[in-house]
PDB file of C-alpha atoms in Angstrom:
ATOM      1  CA  UNK N   1     -61.035 -29.792 -25.184  1.00 49.00           C
ATOM      2  CA  UNK N   2     -60.825 -26.229 -23.889  1.00 50.00           C
ATOM      3  CA  UNK N   3     -60.594 -27.524 -20.346  1.00 48.00           C
ATOM      4  CA  UNK N   4     -57.720 -29.826 -21.353  1.00 50.00           C
ATOM      5  CA  UNK N   5     -55.724 -26.993 -22.878  1.00 48.00           C
ATOM      6  CA  UNK N   6     -56.295 -24.885 -19.809  1.00 52.00           C
ATOM      7  CA  UNK N   7     -54.961 -27.632 -17.581  1.00 49.00           C
ATOM      8  CA  UNK N   8     -51.951 -28.084 -19.901  1.00 48.00           C
ATOM      9  CA  UNK N   9     -51.064 -24.422 -19.569  1.00 51.00           C
ATOM     10  CA  UNK N  10     -51.253 -24.596 -15.796  1.00 50.00           C
ATOM     11  CA  UNK N  11     -49.147 -27.722 -15.696  1.00 49.00           C
ATOM     12  CA  UNK N  12     -46.442 -26.653 -18.168  1.00 51.00           C
ATOM     13  CA  UNK N  13     -45.936 -22.853 -18.064  1.00 56.00           C
ATOM     14  CA  UNK N  14     -42.326 -23.031 -19.420  1.00 54.00           C
ATOM     15  CA  UNK N  15     -43.508 -24.877 -22.514  1.00 49.00           C
ATOM     16  CA  UNK N  16     -46.262 -22.382 -23.141  1.00 50.00           C
ATOM     17  CA  UNK N  17     -43.907 -19.469 -22.709  1.00 55.00           C
ATOM     18  CA  UNK N  18     -41.527 -20.954 -25.261  1.00 49.00           C
ATOM     19  CA  UNK N  19     -44.354 -21.499 -27.720  1.00 47.00           C
ATOM     20  CA  UNK N  20     -45.513 -17.942 -27.213  1.00 51.00           C
ATOM     21  CA  UNK N  21     -42.020 -16.655 -27.903  1.00 47.00           C
ATOM     22  CA  UNK N  22     -41.839 -18.579 -31.150  1.00 47.00           C
ATOM     23  CA  UNK N  23     -45.117 -17.102 -32.351  1.00 47.00           C
ATOM     24  CA  UNK N  24     -44.107 -13.482 -31.622  1.00 49.00           C
ATOM     25  CA  UNK N  25     -43.112 -11.181 -34.497  1.00 48.00           C
ATOM     26  CA  UNK N  26     -39.361 -11.142 -35.123  1.00 42.00           C
ATOM     27  CA  UNK N  27     -39.144  -7.451 -34.237  1.00 41.00           C
ATOM     28  CA  UNK N  28     -40.570  -8.162 -30.767  1.00 42.00           C
ATOM     29  CA  UNK N  29     -38.269 -11.049 -29.875  1.00 39.00           C
ATOM     30  CA  UNK N  30     -35.684  -9.832 -27.371  1.00 40.00           C
ATOM     31  CA  UNK N  31     -33.175 -11.548 -25.202  1.00 37.00           C
ATOM     32  CA  UNK N  32     -34.447 -11.670 -21.661  1.00 41.00           C
ATOM     33  CA  UNK N  33     -33.127 -13.525 -18.665  1.00 40.00           C
ATOM     34  CA  UNK N  34     -35.187 -14.064 -15.542  1.00 40.00           C
ATOM     35  CA  UNK N  35     -33.429 -14.875 -12.349  1.00 43.00           C
ATOM     36  CA  UNK N  36     -35.313 -16.149  -9.367  1.00 43.00           C
ATOM     37  CA  UNK N  37     -35.224 -18.671  -6.596  1.00 45.00           C
ATOM     38  CA  UNK N  38     -37.432 -21.741  -6.597  1.00 44.00           C
ATOM     39  CA  UNK N  39     -36.801 -24.433  -4.045  1.00 46.00           C
ATOM     40  CA  UNK N  40     -33.425 -22.802  -3.248  1.00 47.00           C
ATOM     41  CA  UNK N  41     -32.285 -23.159  -6.885  1.00 45.00           C
ATOM     42  CA  UNK N  42     -31.492 -20.297  -9.298  1.00 44.00           C
ATOM     43  CA  UNK N  43     -33.670 -20.458 -12.391  1.00 45.00           C
ATOM     44  CA  UNK N  44     -32.731 -18.795 -15.706  1.00 41.00           C
ATOM     45  CA  UNK N  45     -34.846 -18.549 -18.808  1.00 44.00           C
ATOM     46  CA  UNK N  46     -33.934 -16.819 -22.092  1.00 41.00           C
ATOM     47  CA  UNK N  47     -36.014 -15.941 -25.106  1.00 41.00           C
ATOM     48  CA  UNK N  48     -34.335 -16.301 -28.501  1.00 42.00           C
ATOM     49  CA  UNK N  49     -32.754 -13.137 -29.905  1.00 41.00           C
ATOM     50  CA  UNK N  50     -32.199 -12.128 -33.509  1.00 40.00           C
ATOM     51  CA  UNK N  51     -28.611 -10.902 -34.239  1.00 40.00           C
ATOM     52  CA  UNK N  52     -28.503  -7.350 -35.569  1.00 39.00           C
ATOM     53  CA  UNK N  53     -25.946  -5.652 -37.845  1.00 38.00           C
ATOM     54  CA  UNK N  54     -25.227  -1.963 -37.492  1.00 41.00           C
ATOM     55  CA  UNK N  55     -24.388  -0.088 -40.701  1.00 42.00           C
ATOM     56  CA  UNK N  56     -22.331   3.099 -40.694  1.00 45.00           C
ATOM     57  CA  UNK N  57     -24.250   6.157 -41.755  1.00 46.00           C
ATOM     58  CA  UNK N  58     -22.920   8.614 -44.322  1.00 45.00           C
ATOM     59  CA  UNK N  59     -22.334  11.085 -41.510  1.00 46.00           C
ATOM     60  CA  UNK N  60     -20.266   8.573 -39.537  1.00 45.00           C
ATOM     61  CA  UNK N  61     -18.252   7.616 -42.624  1.00 46.00           C
ATOM     62  CA  UNK N  62     -17.518  11.256 -43.386  1.00 48.00           C
ATOM     63  CA  UNK N  63     -16.407  11.819 -39.807  1.00 47.00           C
ATOM     64  CA  UNK N  64     -14.059   8.831 -39.916  1.00 49.00           C
ATOM     65  CA  UNK N  65     -12.649   9.833 -43.287  1.00 48.00           C
ATOM     66  CA  UNK N  66     -11.480  13.184 -41.995  1.00 47.00           C
ATOM     67  CA  UNK N  67      -9.560  11.719 -39.074  1.00 48.00           C
ATOM     68  CA  UNK N  68      -5.795  11.546 -39.487  1.00 51.00           C
ATOM     69  CA  UNK N  69      -3.838   8.393 -38.910  1.00 59.00           C
ATOM     70  CA  UNK N  70      -1.815   7.893 -35.779  1.00 71.00           C
ATOM     71  CA  UNK N  71       1.494   9.695 -36.087  1.00 74.00           C
ATOM     72  CA  UNK N  72       4.799   8.184 -35.048  1.00 65.00           C
ATOM     73  CA  UNK N  73       7.422  10.133 -33.150  1.00 70.00           C
ATOM     74  CA  UNK N  74      10.668   8.282 -32.587  1.00 63.00           C
ATOM     75  CA  UNK N  75      13.587   9.398 -30.464  1.00 63.00           C
ATOM     76  CA  UNK N  76      16.300   9.788 -33.103  1.00 68.00           C
ATOM     77  CA  UNK N  77      19.008   9.057 -30.539  1.00 65.00           C
ATOM     78  CA  UNK N  78      17.546   5.592 -29.895  1.00 62.00           C
ATOM     79  CA  UNK N  79      17.735   4.530 -33.546  1.00 73.00           C
ATOM     80  CA  UNK N  80      20.867   6.359 -34.672  1.00 77.00           C
ATOM     81  CA  UNK N  81      22.801   3.075 -34.769  1.00 78.00           C
ATOM     82  CA  UNK N  82      20.276   1.889 -37.381  1.00 84.00           C
ATOM     83  CA  UNK N  83      19.759   5.069 -39.423  1.00 85.00           C
ATOM     84  CA  UNK N  84      20.234   8.794 -38.898  1.00 89.00           C
ATOM     85  CA  UNK N  85      16.756  10.298 -39.090  1.00 89.00           C
ATOM     86  CA  UNK N  86      18.287  13.741 -38.595  1.00 91.00           C
ATOM     87  CA  UNK N  87      20.241  13.348 -41.841  1.00 93.00           C
ATOM     88  CA  UNK N  88      17.133  12.162 -43.678  1.00 93.00           C
ATOM     89  CA  UNK N  89      15.214  15.164 -42.360  1.00 94.00           C
ATOM     90  CA  UNK N  90      17.978  17.544 -43.457  1.00 95.00           C
ATOM     91  CA  UNK N  91      17.988  16.075 -46.973  1.00 96.00           C
ATOM     92  CA  UNK N  92      14.220  16.542 -47.195  1.00 96.00           C
ATOM     93  CA  UNK N  93      14.516  20.103 -45.919  1.00 96.00           C
ATOM     94  CA  UNK N  94      17.177  20.831 -48.532  1.00 96.00           C
ATOM     95  CA  UNK N  95      14.684  19.817 -51.239  1.00 96.00           C
ATOM     96  CA  UNK N  96      12.198  22.284 -49.752  1.00 96.00           C
ATOM     97  CA  UNK N  97      14.769  25.082 -49.572  1.00 95.00           C
ATOM     98  CA  UNK N  98      15.898  24.435 -53.155  1.00 94.00           C
ATOM     99  CA  UNK N  99      12.328  24.882 -54.396  1.00 94.00           C
ATOM    100  CA  UNK N 100      11.889  28.103 -52.416  1.00 92.00           C
ATOM    101  CA  UNK N 101      15.155  29.417 -53.844  1.00 87.00           C
ATOM    102  CA  UNK N 102      14.030  28.417 -57.335  1.00 85.00           C
ATOM    103  CA  UNK N 103      10.744  30.257 -56.904  1.00 87.00           C
ATOM    104  CA  UNK N 104      12.530  33.401 -55.745  1.00 81.00           C
ATOM    105  CA  UNK N 105      15.004  33.438 -58.622  1.00 75.00           C
ATOM    106  CA  UNK N 106      13.196  32.058 -61.648  1.00 76.00           C
ATOM    107  CA  UNK N 107       9.457  32.269 -61.031  1.00 82.00           C
ATOM    108  CA  UNK N 108       8.808  35.971 -60.637  1.00 76.00           C
ATOM    109  CA  UNK N 109       6.562  38.402 -62.459  1.00 72.00           C
ATOM    110  CA  UNK N 110       9.501  40.784 -62.798  1.00 65.00           C
ATOM    111  CA  UNK N 111      12.651  39.126 -64.089  1.00 66.00           C
ATOM    112  CA  UNK N 112      15.856  40.239 -62.392  1.00 68.00           C
ATOM    113  CA  UNK N 113      19.536  39.589 -63.233  1.00 70.00           C
ATOM    114  CA  UNK N 114      19.717  37.057 -60.415  1.00 77.00           C
ATOM    115  CA  UNK N 115      17.025  34.959 -62.061  1.00 78.00           C
ATOM    116  CA  UNK N 116      19.501  34.016 -64.807  1.00 86.00           C
ATOM    117  CA  UNK N 117      22.397  33.145 -62.487  1.00 83.00           C
ATOM    118  CA  UNK N 118      21.730  29.453 -62.159  1.00 78.00           C
ATOM    119  CA  UNK N 119      20.658  28.653 -65.702  1.00 88.00           C
ATOM    120  CA  UNK N 120      22.724  25.594 -66.618  1.00 91.00           C
ATOM    121  CA  UNK N 121      24.867  25.905 -69.736  1.00 95.00           C
ATOM    122  CA  UNK N 122      26.301  22.797 -71.387  1.00 93.00           C
ATOM    123  CA  UNK N 123      29.910  23.551 -72.413  1.00 91.00           C
ATOM    124  CA  UNK N 124      32.935  21.569 -73.538  1.00 89.00           C
ATOM    125  CA  UNK N 125      34.116  21.616 -69.914  1.00 87.00           C
ATOM    126  CA  UNK N 126      30.811  20.277 -68.606  1.00 91.00           C
ATOM    127  CA  UNK N 127      27.686  21.906 -67.183  1.00 92.00           C
ATOM    128  CA  UNK N 128      28.278  25.387 -65.761  1.00 93.00           C
ATOM    129  CA  UNK N 129      26.015  28.060 -64.296  1.00 92.00           C
ATOM    130  CA  UNK N 130      25.496  31.044 -66.587  1.00 94.00           C
ATOM    131  CA  UNK N 131      26.927  33.465 -64.007  1.00 92.00           C
ATOM    132  CA  UNK N 132      30.186  31.468 -64.029  1.00 93.00           C
ATOM    133  CA  UNK N 133      30.863  32.097 -67.696  1.00 95.00           C
ATOM    134  CA  UNK N 134      29.047  35.385 -68.312  1.00 95.00           C
ATOM    135  CA  UNK N 135      28.701  38.783 -66.651  1.00 95.00           C
ATOM    136  CA  UNK N 136      25.005  39.464 -66.049  1.00 93.00           C
ATOM    137  CA  UNK N 137      23.652  42.992 -65.564  1.00 92.00           C
ATOM    138  CA  UNK N 138      20.388  44.920 -65.767  1.00 89.00           C
ATOM    139  CA  UNK N 139      20.390  47.442 -68.618  1.00 89.00           C
ATOM    140  CA  UNK N 140      16.844  48.650 -67.933  1.00 87.00           C
ATOM    141  CA  UNK N 141      13.660  47.274 -66.292  1.00 80.00           C
ATOM    142  CA  UNK N 142      12.896  45.661 -69.649  1.00 87.00           C
ATOM    143  CA  UNK N 143      16.368  44.395 -70.630  1.00 91.00           C
ATOM    144  CA  UNK N 144      19.072  42.133 -69.147  1.00 92.00           C
ATOM    145  CA  UNK N 145      22.569  41.915 -70.657  1.00 94.00           C
ATOM    146  CA  UNK N 146      24.876  38.909 -70.522  1.00 96.00           C
ATOM    147  CA  UNK N 147      28.473  39.685 -71.483  1.00 96.00           C
ATOM    148  CA  UNK N 148      30.236  36.543 -72.750  1.00 96.00           C
ATOM    149  CA  UNK N 149      33.599  38.251 -73.504  1.00 95.00           C
ATOM    150  CA  UNK N 150      35.446  36.006 -71.032  1.00 94.00           C
ATOM    151  CA  UNK N 151      34.099  32.811 -72.648  1.00 94.00           C
ATOM    152  CA  UNK N 152      33.077  33.747 -76.204  1.00 95.00           C
ATOM    153  CA  UNK N 153      33.141  30.107 -77.310  1.00 95.00           C
ATOM    154  CA  UNK N 154      30.197  29.471 -74.944  1.00 95.00           C
ATOM    155  CA  UNK N 155      27.952  32.193 -76.365  1.00 95.00           C
ATOM    156  CA  UNK N 156      25.853  29.885 -78.541  1.00 94.00           C
ATOM    157  CA  UNK N 157      25.407  27.386 -75.685  1.00 95.00           C
ATOM    158  CA  UNK N 158      24.402  30.213 -73.338  1.00 96.00           C
ATOM    159  CA  UNK N 159      21.745  31.464 -75.771  1.00 95.00           C
ATOM    160  CA  UNK N 160      20.338  27.945 -76.083  1.00 94.00           C
ATOM    161  CA  UNK N 161      20.232  27.519 -72.307  1.00 94.00           C
ATOM    162  CA  UNK N 162      18.393  30.810 -71.821  1.00 93.00           C
ATOM    163  CA  UNK N 163      15.799  29.935 -74.464  1.00 92.00           C
ATOM    164  CA  UNK N 164      15.230  26.479 -72.948  1.00 89.00           C
ATOM    165  CA  UNK N 165      15.091  27.723 -69.344  1.00 82.00           C
ATOM    166  CA  UNK N 166      11.288  27.728 -69.337  1.00 74.00           C
ATOM    167  CA  UNK N 167      11.224  31.433 -68.442  1.00 77.00           C
ATOM    168  CA  UNK N 168       9.699  32.502 -71.748  1.00 77.00           C
ATOM    169  CA  UNK N 169      12.846  34.421 -72.728  1.00 87.00           C
ATOM    170  CA  UNK N 170      13.944  35.130 -76.296  1.00 91.00           C
ATOM    171  CA  UNK N 171      17.602  36.298 -76.205  1.00 94.00           C
ATOM    172  CA  UNK N 172      19.312  38.186 -79.010  1.00 94.00           C
ATOM    173  CA  UNK N 173      23.070  38.218 -79.679  1.00 94.00           C
ATOM    174  CA  UNK N 174      25.431  41.021 -80.718  1.00 93.00           C
ATOM    175  CA  UNK N 175      28.927  39.547 -80.939  1.00 92.00           C
ATOM    176  CA  UNK N 176      29.670  38.304 -77.423  1.00 93.00           C
ATOM    177  CA  UNK N 177      26.842  40.336 -75.857  1.00 96.00           C
ATOM    178  CA  UNK N 178      23.533  38.610 -75.246  1.00 96.00           C
ATOM    179  CA  UNK N 179      20.506  40.853 -74.922  1.00 96.00           C
ATOM    180  CA  UNK N 180      17.588  39.366 -72.984  1.00 93.00           C
ATOM    181  CA  UNK N 181      14.330  41.342 -73.338  1.00 92.00           C
ATOM    182  CA  UNK N 182      11.989  40.925 -70.347  1.00 85.00           C
ATOM    183  CA  UNK N 183       8.486  39.834 -71.364  1.00 79.00           C
ATOM    184  CA  UNK N 184       5.566  42.103 -70.567  1.00 79.00           C
ATOM    185  CA  UNK N 185       3.451  41.054 -67.610  1.00 79.00           C
ATOM    186  CA  UNK N 186       0.469  39.684 -69.538  1.00 83.00           C
ATOM    187  CA  UNK N 187      -2.065  37.107 -68.403  1.00 88.00           C
ATOM    188  CA  UNK N 188      -0.405  34.596 -70.690  1.00 86.00           C
ATOM    189  CA  UNK N 189       2.971  35.300 -69.088  1.00 81.00           C
ATOM    190  CA  UNK N 190       1.505  34.845 -65.600  1.00 87.00           C
ATOM    191  CA  UNK N 191      -0.034  31.511 -66.580  1.00 90.00           C
ATOM    192  CA  UNK N 192       3.260  30.431 -68.109  1.00 86.00           C
ATOM    193  CA  UNK N 193       5.015  31.174 -64.798  1.00 87.00           C
ATOM    194  CA  UNK N 194       2.402  29.163 -62.902  1.00 92.00           C
ATOM    195  CA  UNK N 195       3.059  26.243 -65.241  1.00 92.00           C
ATOM    196  CA  UNK N 196       6.793  26.605 -64.609  1.00 90.00           C
ATOM    197  CA  UNK N 197       6.191  26.670 -60.851  1.00 93.00           C
ATOM    198  CA  UNK N 198       4.234  23.398 -61.083  1.00 96.00           C
ATOM    199  CA  UNK N 199       6.993  21.792 -63.142  1.00 94.00           C
ATOM    200  CA  UNK N 200       9.610  22.821 -60.588  1.00 94.00           C
ATOM    201  CA  UNK N 201       7.432  21.520 -57.754  1.00 96.00           C
ATOM    202  CA  UNK N 202       7.087  18.149 -59.483  1.00 97.00           C
ATOM    203  CA  UNK N 203      10.861  17.993 -59.880  1.00 96.00           C
ATOM    204  CA  UNK N 204      11.219  18.725 -56.170  1.00 97.00           C
ATOM    205  CA  UNK N 205       8.811  15.882 -55.368  1.00 97.00           C
ATOM    206  CA  UNK N 206      10.869  13.556 -57.543  1.00 97.00           C
ATOM    207  CA  UNK N 207      14.000  14.565 -55.607  1.00 97.00           C
ATOM    208  CA  UNK N 208      12.100  13.929 -52.383  1.00 97.00           C
ATOM    209  CA  UNK N 209      11.111  10.441 -53.534  1.00 97.00           C
ATOM    210  CA  UNK N 210      14.774   9.690 -54.202  1.00 96.00           C
ATOM    211  CA  UNK N 211      15.669  10.778 -50.658  1.00 96.00           C
ATOM    212  CA  UNK N 212      12.921   8.561 -49.229  1.00 96.00           C
ATOM    213  CA  UNK N 213      13.919   5.572 -51.390  1.00 95.00           C
ATOM    214  CA  UNK N 214      17.562   5.968 -50.402  1.00 94.00           C
ATOM    215  CA  UNK N 215      16.610   6.025 -46.708  1.00 93.00           C
ATOM    216  CA  UNK N 216      14.407   2.936 -47.079  1.00 93.00           C
ATOM    217  CA  UNK N 217      17.165   1.033 -48.870  1.00 92.00           C
ATOM    218  CA  UNK N 218      19.617   1.954 -46.131  1.00 88.00           C
ATOM    219  CA  UNK N 219      17.101   0.743 -43.569  1.00 88.00           C
ATOM    220  CA  UNK N 220      16.711  -2.624 -45.316  1.00 86.00           C
ATOM    221  CA  UNK N 221      20.451  -3.197 -44.973  1.00 85.00           C
ATOM    222  CA  UNK N 222      20.155  -2.670 -41.209  1.00 81.00           C
ATOM    223  CA  UNK N 223      17.343  -5.150 -40.517  1.00 78.00           C
ATOM    224  CA  UNK N 224      19.704  -7.406 -38.597  1.00 80.00           C
ATOM    225  CA  UNK N 225      20.311  -4.617 -36.072  1.00 79.00           C
ATOM    226  CA  UNK N 226      16.734  -4.290 -34.839  1.00 81.00           C
ATOM    227  CA  UNK N 227      13.425  -6.104 -34.491  1.00 83.00           C
ATOM    228  CA  UNK N 228      10.811  -6.144 -37.243  1.00 85.00           C
ATOM    229  CA  UNK N 229       8.533  -3.912 -35.165  1.00 87.00           C
ATOM    230  CA  UNK N 230      11.275  -1.316 -34.752  1.00 86.00           C
ATOM    231  CA  UNK N 231      12.058  -1.373 -38.475  1.00 87.00           C
ATOM    232  CA  UNK N 232       8.375  -0.881 -39.303  1.00 89.00           C
ATOM    233  CA  UNK N 233       8.166   2.086 -36.940  1.00 90.00           C
ATOM    234  CA  UNK N 234      11.219   3.690 -38.548  1.00 89.00           C
ATOM    235  CA  UNK N 235       9.766   3.106 -42.032  1.00 91.00           C
ATOM    236  CA  UNK N 236       6.540   4.769 -40.928  1.00 93.00           C
ATOM    237  CA  UNK N 237       8.485   7.687 -39.483  1.00 92.00           C
ATOM    238  CA  UNK N 238      10.380   8.203 -42.764  1.00 93.00           C
ATOM    239  CA  UNK N 239       7.159   8.001 -44.805  1.00 94.00           C
ATOM    240  CA  UNK N 240       5.526  10.462 -42.437  1.00 94.00           C
ATOM    241  CA  UNK N 241       8.431  12.909 -42.848  1.00 94.00           C
ATOM    242  CA  UNK N 242       8.167  12.620 -46.635  1.00 96.00           C
ATOM    243  CA  UNK N 243       4.396  13.222 -46.561  1.00 96.00           C
ATOM    244  CA  UNK N 244       4.868  16.309 -44.387  1.00 96.00           C
ATOM    245  CA  UNK N 245       7.439  17.667 -46.850  1.00 97.00           C
ATOM    246  CA  UNK N 246       5.126  17.028 -49.819  1.00 97.00           C
ATOM    247  CA  UNK N 247       2.385  18.959 -48.017  1.00 97.00           C
ATOM    248  CA  UNK N 248       4.842  21.823 -47.481  1.00 97.00           C
ATOM    249  CA  UNK N 249       5.841  21.778 -51.166  1.00 97.00           C
ATOM    250  CA  UNK N 250       2.184  21.966 -52.193  1.00 97.00           C
ATOM    251  CA  UNK N 251       1.586  24.810 -49.753  1.00 97.00           C
ATOM    252  CA  UNK N 252       4.408  26.880 -51.238  1.00 95.00           C
ATOM    253  CA  UNK N 253       3.129  26.147 -54.742  1.00 96.00           C
ATOM    254  CA  UNK N 254      -0.335  27.370 -53.762  1.00 96.00           C
ATOM    255  CA  UNK N 255       1.113  30.596 -52.312  1.00 94.00           C
ATOM    256  CA  UNK N 256       3.259  31.174 -55.409  1.00 93.00           C
ATOM    257  CA  UNK N 257       0.312  30.472 -57.751  1.00 94.00           C
ATOM    258  CA  UNK N 258      -1.840  33.009 -55.919  1.00 92.00           C
ATOM    259  CA  UNK N 259       0.998  35.549 -56.081  1.00 89.00           C
ATOM    260  CA  UNK N 260       1.520  35.053 -59.808  1.00 89.00           C
ATOM    261  CA  UNK N 261      -2.119  35.148 -60.854  1.00 89.00           C
ATOM    262  CA  UNK N 262      -2.860  38.097 -58.597  1.00 74.00           C
TER     263      UNK N 262
END
């Protein structure tokens, strides 16, 4: 019996090799190709291989998560017949500048006469800025005066607008003269200003979304002027511009918050 098996192995080495491969542990089975020449013919033999799946490690996932997406940079001159990206950019910049101006005038630790200039007053003639209907001056570092002699009928509306400005002001009236005491710089007042800064930033983001939506709607009306790929690239460019502006808004809010809290 043993002699028969020995002869079988000598006579059929390929069969024995295959049987040996099947009896190996799975971890040891590897793909292997042997090339040789036998009687002027190329001979190939392969052992079975087990497919493997590579899983991403936490380190690899963290590395991929931090990578930014591919940015798009379009030549505005090439797409100006579809949409003016320069105009869209200017509208987004105007939102940024409006917030910066708002921070400078209304979100300060020390209130100044200029901080009341653009408070909106609802009058019989429509909405008007406070400095259009009243003369604003600084009486002392702790007191601002608003003289409503030119428009006395708007005095009550002006007082209401000042109280509802979100600046933590409590005006007092003497005839047509509005006295506006400046709050002391307390921790509570600082936190109130930070809250106001966040509210103004959210309003700016809402204005930015309107600019983006308007640009996207304009782009949809121009789909017959360009290919789908071009339209998608322009949409991505607009979204990218909006995201950059949001990041800038948040950056200014962070700087202002740090300034206010000290």
